[in-house]
Structure formats: structure tokens, C-alpha cells
Short mmCIF file of C-alpha atoms in Angstrom, two decimals:
data_model
loop_
_atom_site.label_atom_id
_atom_site.label_comp_id
_atom_site.label_asym_id
_atom_site.label_seq_id
_atom_site.Cartn_x
_atom_site.Cartn_y
_atom_site.Cartn_z
CA GLN G 423 -14.81 9.14 -7.25
CA LEU G 424 -13.27 8.85 -3.83
CA GLN G 425 -10.08 10.89 -3.62
CA PRO G 426 -7.74 11.12 -0.61
CA GLN G 427 -5.31 14.06 -0.66
CA GLU G 428 -2.29 14.55 1.54
CA SER G 429 -1.15 17.94 2.77
CA GLY G 430 1.52 19.29 5.11
CA PRO G 431 5.03 20.67 5.31
CA GLY G 432 7.55 19.31 2.84
CA LEU G 433 10.54 19.99 5.12
CA VAL G 434 10.90 18.99 8.77
CA GLN G 435 13.83 19.58 11.09
CA PRO G 436 15.56 16.56 12.65
CA SER G 437 14.16 15.65 16.09
CA GLU G 438 10.96 17.57 15.34
CA THR G 439 7.46 16.25 14.61
CA LEU G 440 6.21 15.44 11.11
CA SER G 441 2.53 16.33 10.71
CA LEU G 442 0.37 15.46 7.72
CA THR G 443 -3.35 15.58 7.01
CA CYS G 444 -5.40 13.55 4.57
CA THR G 445 -8.55 15.15 3.26
CA VAL G 446 -11.01 12.81 1.61
CA SER G 447 -13.33 14.01 -1.13
CA GLY G 448 -16.04 12.14 -3.00
CA GLY G 449 -17.16 10.18 0.04
CA SER G 450 -17.46 10.25 3.83
CA ILE G 451 -14.87 8.73 6.11
CA SER G 452 -17.49 8.05 8.76
CA GLY G 453 -20.37 5.63 8.87
CA THR G 454 -18.73 3.16 6.52
CA PRO G 455 -16.91 -0.10 7.31
CA HIS G 456 -13.64 1.19 5.86
CA TYR G 457 -10.48 2.08 7.71
CA TRP G 458 -8.05 4.75 6.61
CA GLY G 459 -4.32 4.60 6.68
CA TRP G 460 -0.86 5.94 5.98
CA ILE G 461 1.90 4.31 3.95
CA ARG G 462 5.37 5.69 3.20
CA GLN G 463 8.07 5.12 0.63
CA PRO G 464 11.68 6.35 1.10
CA PRO G 465 13.24 7.60 -2.12
CA GLY G 466 14.06 4.66 -4.39
CA LYS G 467 12.80 2.11 -1.88
CA GLY G 468 9.72 0.03 -1.16
CA LEU G 469 6.44 0.60 0.61
CA GLU G 470 5.95 0.55 4.39
CA TRP G 471 2.60 0.57 6.16
CA ILE G 472 2.59 3.10 9.01
CA GLY G 473 -0.81 2.86 10.65
CA THR G 474 -4.55 2.61 10.35
CA ILE G 475 -7.49 4.48 11.86
CA PHE G 476 -11.27 3.99 11.95
CA TYR G 477 -13.65 6.94 12.04
CA THR G 478 -14.44 6.13 15.69
CA GLY G 479 -10.79 6.77 16.54
CA THR G 480 -9.65 3.17 16.81
CA THR G 481 -6.02 2.93 15.73
CA HIS G 482 -3.46 0.30 14.79
CA TYR G 483 0.21 0.98 14.27
CA ASN G 484 3.22 -0.69 12.65
CA PRO G 485 5.16 -2.08 15.63
CA SER G 486 8.38 -0.65 14.20
CA LEU G 487 6.98 2.88 14.38
CA LYS G 488 4.46 2.56 17.19
CA SER G 489 6.45 4.50 19.77
CA ARG G 490 6.62 7.58 17.54
CA VAL G 491 3.29 7.60 15.65
CA THR G 492 -0.08 9.06 16.43
CA LEU G 493 -3.08 8.97 14.12
CA SER G 494 -6.21 11.04 14.68
CA VAL G 495 -9.48 11.69 12.84
CA ASP G 496 -11.73 14.71 12.38
CA THR G 497 -15.03 13.52 10.90
CA SER G 498 -16.43 17.08 10.77
CA LYS G 499 -13.70 17.95 8.24
CA ASN G 500 -13.62 14.52 6.59
CA GLN G 501 -9.91 14.33 7.47
CA PHE G 502 -7.49 12.11 9.28
CA SER G 503 -3.98 12.98 10.35
CA LEU G 504 -0.51 11.57 11.02
CA LYS G 505 2.06 12.74 13.54
CA LEU G 506 5.51 11.18 13.66
CA ASN G 507 7.78 12.53 16.33
CA SER G 508 11.56 12.58 16.83
CA VAL G 509 12.17 12.33 13.08
CA THR G 510 15.54 11.64 11.48
CA ALA G 511 16.79 11.55 7.93
CA ALA G 512 15.54 7.94 7.75
CA ASP G 513 11.98 9.29 7.88
CA THR G 514 12.47 11.14 4.58
CA ALA G 515 9.89 9.63 2.27
CA VAL G 516 6.81 10.07 0.15
CA TYR G 517 3.87 9.70 2.50
CA TYR G 518 0.61 8.34 1.10
CA CYS G 519 -2.83 8.21 2.63
CA ALA G 520 -5.30 5.59 1.51
CA ARG G 521 -8.65 3.95 2.13
CA LEU G 522 -8.32 0.44 3.50
CA ASP G 523 -10.62 -2.42 2.64
CA TYR G 524 -9.83 -4.75 5.56
CA GLY G 525 -7.62 -7.58 4.31
CA ASP G 526 -7.95 -6.35 0.73
CA ALA G 527 -5.89 -3.36 1.78
CA MET G 528 -5.58 -0.08 -0.06
CA ASP G 529 -8.14 0.48 -2.77
CA TYR G 530 -7.93 4.25 -3.05
CA TRP G 531 -4.61 6.13 -2.75
CA GLY G 532 -3.66 9.76 -2.51
CA GLN G 533 -1.05 11.19 -4.85
CA GLY G 534 1.53 11.24 -2.08
CA THR G 535 3.58 14.04 -0.55
CA LEU G 536 7.36 14.14 -0.17
CA VAL G 537 8.58 15.01 3.31
CA THR G 538 12.30 15.69 3.70
CA VAL G 539 13.91 15.64 7.11
CA SER G 540 16.85 18.00 7.05
CA SER G 541 18.28 20.99 8.87
CA ASP M 315 6.06 -11.32 12.00
CA VAL M 316 5.26 -12.41 8.46
CA VAL M 317 7.90 -11.77 5.80
CA MET M 318 6.93 -11.40 2.15
CA THR M 319 9.67 -12.36 -0.33
CA GLN M 320 9.39 -11.52 -4.02
CA SER M 321 11.42 -12.87 -6.93
CA PRO M 322 12.90 -11.79 -9.14
CA LEU M 323 13.64 -8.24 -7.96
CA SER M 324 14.36 -7.15 -11.53
CA LEU M 325 12.46 -8.43 -14.54
CA PRO M 326 13.45 -7.41 -18.08
CA VAL M 327 10.78 -8.49 -20.55
CA THR M 328 10.34 -8.17 -24.29
CA LEU M 329 7.15 -6.44 -25.42
CA GLY M 330 4.42 -8.97 -26.12
CA GLN M 331 6.08 -11.67 -24.07
CA PRO M 332 4.72 -13.06 -20.78
CA ALA M 333 6.04 -12.13 -17.36
CA SER M 334 5.74 -13.82 -13.98
CA ILE M 335 6.49 -12.59 -10.46
CA SER M 336 6.65 -14.86 -7.44
CA CYS M 337 5.70 -13.91 -3.89
CA ARG M 338 6.28 -16.16 -0.92
CA SER M 339 5.13 -15.56 2.63
CA SER M 340 6.83 -16.88 5.74
CA GLN M 341 3.53 -18.25 6.99
CA SER M 342 0.22 -19.33 5.46
CA LEU M 343 -2.02 -16.45 4.41
CA LEU M 344 -5.22 -18.48 4.72
CA HIS M 345 -7.44 -16.54 7.09
CA SER M 346 -9.80 -18.17 9.58
CA ASP M 347 -12.70 -16.71 7.57
CA GLY M 348 -11.67 -18.88 4.61
CA ASN M 349 -10.23 -16.05 2.52
CA THR M 350 -6.60 -15.54 1.56
CA TYR M 351 -5.74 -11.86 1.66
CA LEU M 352 -2.93 -11.60 -0.82
CA ASN M 353 -2.87 -8.37 -2.87
CA TRP M 354 -0.80 -7.16 -5.79
CA PHE M 355 -0.02 -3.49 -6.45
CA GLN M 356 1.46 -1.79 -9.48
CA GLN M 357 3.46 1.45 -9.17
CA ARG M 358 4.21 3.11 -12.47
CA PRO M 359 7.13 5.60 -12.55
CA GLY M 360 6.20 8.80 -10.71
CA GLN M 361 2.76 7.54 -9.72
CA SER M 362 1.03 6.31 -6.59
CA PRO M 363 0.62 2.56 -6.18
CA ARG M 364 -2.55 1.04 -7.60
CA ARG M 365 -4.15 -2.19 -6.49
CA LEU M 366 -4.40 -4.72 -9.30
CA ILE M 367 -5.39 -7.92 -7.55
CA TYR M 368 -7.00 -8.75 -4.20
CA LYS M 369 -7.83 -12.06 -2.56
CA VAL M 370 -5.13 -13.79 -4.64
CA SER M 371 -6.94 -13.64 -7.98
CA GLN M 372 -9.68 -10.96 -8.00
CA ARG M 373 -8.87 -8.23 -10.50
CA ASP M 374 -9.75 -4.65 -9.60
CA SER M 375 -12.09 -2.70 -11.86
CA GLY M 376 -10.33 -1.48 -14.96
CA VAL M 377 -7.40 -3.87 -14.70
CA PRO M 378 -6.71 -5.55 -18.05
CA ASP M 379 -7.36 -9.27 -18.20
CA ARG M 380 -3.77 -9.90 -19.21
CA PHE M 381 -3.04 -9.60 -15.47
CA SER M 382 -3.81 -12.68 -13.39
CA GLY M 383 -3.06 -13.81 -9.88
CA SER M 384 -2.84 -17.31 -8.51
CA GLY M 385 -1.56 -19.31 -5.58
CA SER M 386 -2.45 -20.47 -2.12
CA GLY M 387 -1.00 -20.90 1.35
CA THR M 388 2.46 -19.36 1.13
CA ASP M 389 3.17 -19.26 -2.62
CA PHE M 390 1.65 -16.77 -5.00
CA THR M 391 2.21 -15.58 -8.56
CA LEU M 392 1.32 -12.54 -10.63
CA LYS M 393 1.32 -13.21 -14.36
CA ILE M 394 1.12 -10.83 -17.26
CA SER M 395 0.19 -12.73 -20.39
CA ARG M 396 1.64 -10.23 -22.86
CA VAL M 397 3.63 -7.30 -21.55
CA GLU M 398 2.79 -3.86 -22.88
CA ALA M 399 4.78 -0.66 -22.55
CA GLU M 400 2.35 0.72 -19.95
CA ASP M 401 3.16 -2.22 -17.65
CA VAL M 402 6.61 -0.82 -16.81
CA GLY M 403 6.94 -0.14 -13.10
CA VAL M 404 7.36 -1.83 -9.76
CA TYR M 405 5.05 -4.57 -8.58
CA TYR M 406 4.48 -5.31 -4.91
CA CYS M 407 2.71 -8.18 -3.19
CA MET M 408 1.16 -7.46 0.18
CA GLN M 409 -0.50 -9.59 2.80
CA GLY M 410 -3.65 -8.47 4.57
CA THR M 411 -4.43 -11.72 6.36
CA LEU M 412 -2.77 -10.48 9.53
CA TRP M 413 -4.91 -7.32 9.43
CA PRO M 414 -4.53 -4.82 10.98
CA LEU M 415 -0.88 -5.50 10.29
CA TYR M 416 -0.03 -5.19 6.58
CA THR M 417 3.29 -6.35 5.12
CA PHE M 418 4.63 -5.57 1.64
CA GLY M 419 7.12 -7.52 -0.42
CA GLN M 420 10.33 -5.78 -1.54
CA GLY M 421 9.00 -5.02 -4.99
CA THR M 422 9.83 -6.30 -8.46
CA LYS M 423 10.93 -3.83 -11.12
CA LEU M 424 9.58 -4.69 -14.55
CA GLU M 425 11.33 -3.11 -17.50
CA ILE M 426 11.24 -3.55 -21.25
CA LYS M 427 14.28 -5.19 -22.83
#
């Protein structure tokens, strides 16, 4: 069973960079037609797609976050990562990683990790 | 940009009764490849979202057949034929037609009366 798993600091200082990693078990992130992505959910609010990456390094970002987001992939570790810079309290959210099935979207989700932006 | 609008935002339902959630997109979700990439997700309290329906009406593996999706173009519906206690949660529609740009609806909170 494919299982993505998020990891990273749960607390980030305002204006700093949020960094998270998604480790995928039960399957390889490379050599398949699937993309991989990040989605976030502020406390008590809805879901927001952040960005998408292919194992070759091709990326696509939500235009509303594009200036602050960088996705990367490490196929040797079966991981992909998210960096969001210049964070504010508005970036406080549960961050999910997921496998993407083109237009059919997210078919496997991680359990999510809460990141709080606070001094 | 496509906007996904769900209604209602809150849905109290009696156990065993049907439920229906509407999702409207600001533009047609018919893709040039002939598919319509409209997905439905369920998020139970304290859990990650789970995809229930893809391509308007295709149920994911393990999804009970009391869940059904329908619609075309800009108007879509998720129906639950008989609501059970385990169906409590928030339901989101999401378009994938404009891949790689995904857009979620605001979510509909289903609760038991």
C-alpha cells in the first residue's frame, strides 16, 4: 500500500522558511506517470493546492503562492520536499503530501503535519 | 481562474435519509480529451481527505455504493442514498480539468440531525 508521510518542524518563526519532506513508502516516486504534490488546510478552513512535482523535477505552482514556493525531489531517497519562504501567521496550516493522478487528482494522501507560524 | 462553488455549506441529515451536495464551476470542466475531471473528497473529523469519486461518477475502490456522483459541464452533484453515522465530515469537490492547476470548492459540512 502506497503511503506518503510528511515530516518537518512543527513551529516556524515569522519571516523564516517552512521546510517539509514527504517520504513515500510502498512504491517508487520515479519511473511512473504520477505526479506528487502538496496541499494545505488552515485550522478550521478548506483545502488549498500548493504545488506539484514530477520525478524529473518538473514543477507547477499555485499562482497565489508561486513567488514563495519551491518544490524539489530526491529519487534516491524516494522523497520530495516543500519550501515556503517569508512565512506569516496566515501560513499556519496542516500540510499534506499526496500522489496525484493527473486530472483525477489526489489518490493517496499522507496523514498531514501541522505547522504553526509563531514567534 | 476557475471558481468552484458548493451548496449548501452545512447539511444536517437524519440517519437513513438521503443527502445531496451541489458543486458548480465557473467554466465548463469538459477537457479536450473528452473527460470531465471533477472529483469529490470526504474528510472525516481528524482525518486526511479521501477521494470518493473521480471523473464525475467513478467511485474509488472501497467506497460504498450509497455514494454516487453525477453532472456535466458546470453542474455536479454528490448524492448519498442513505446517510450513515460514518458519513459525518466535510465534503469537497475539486476540478482537475485545468491540470496542473487544481481548485477545491469551499467544502460542505455534513452532520447528523
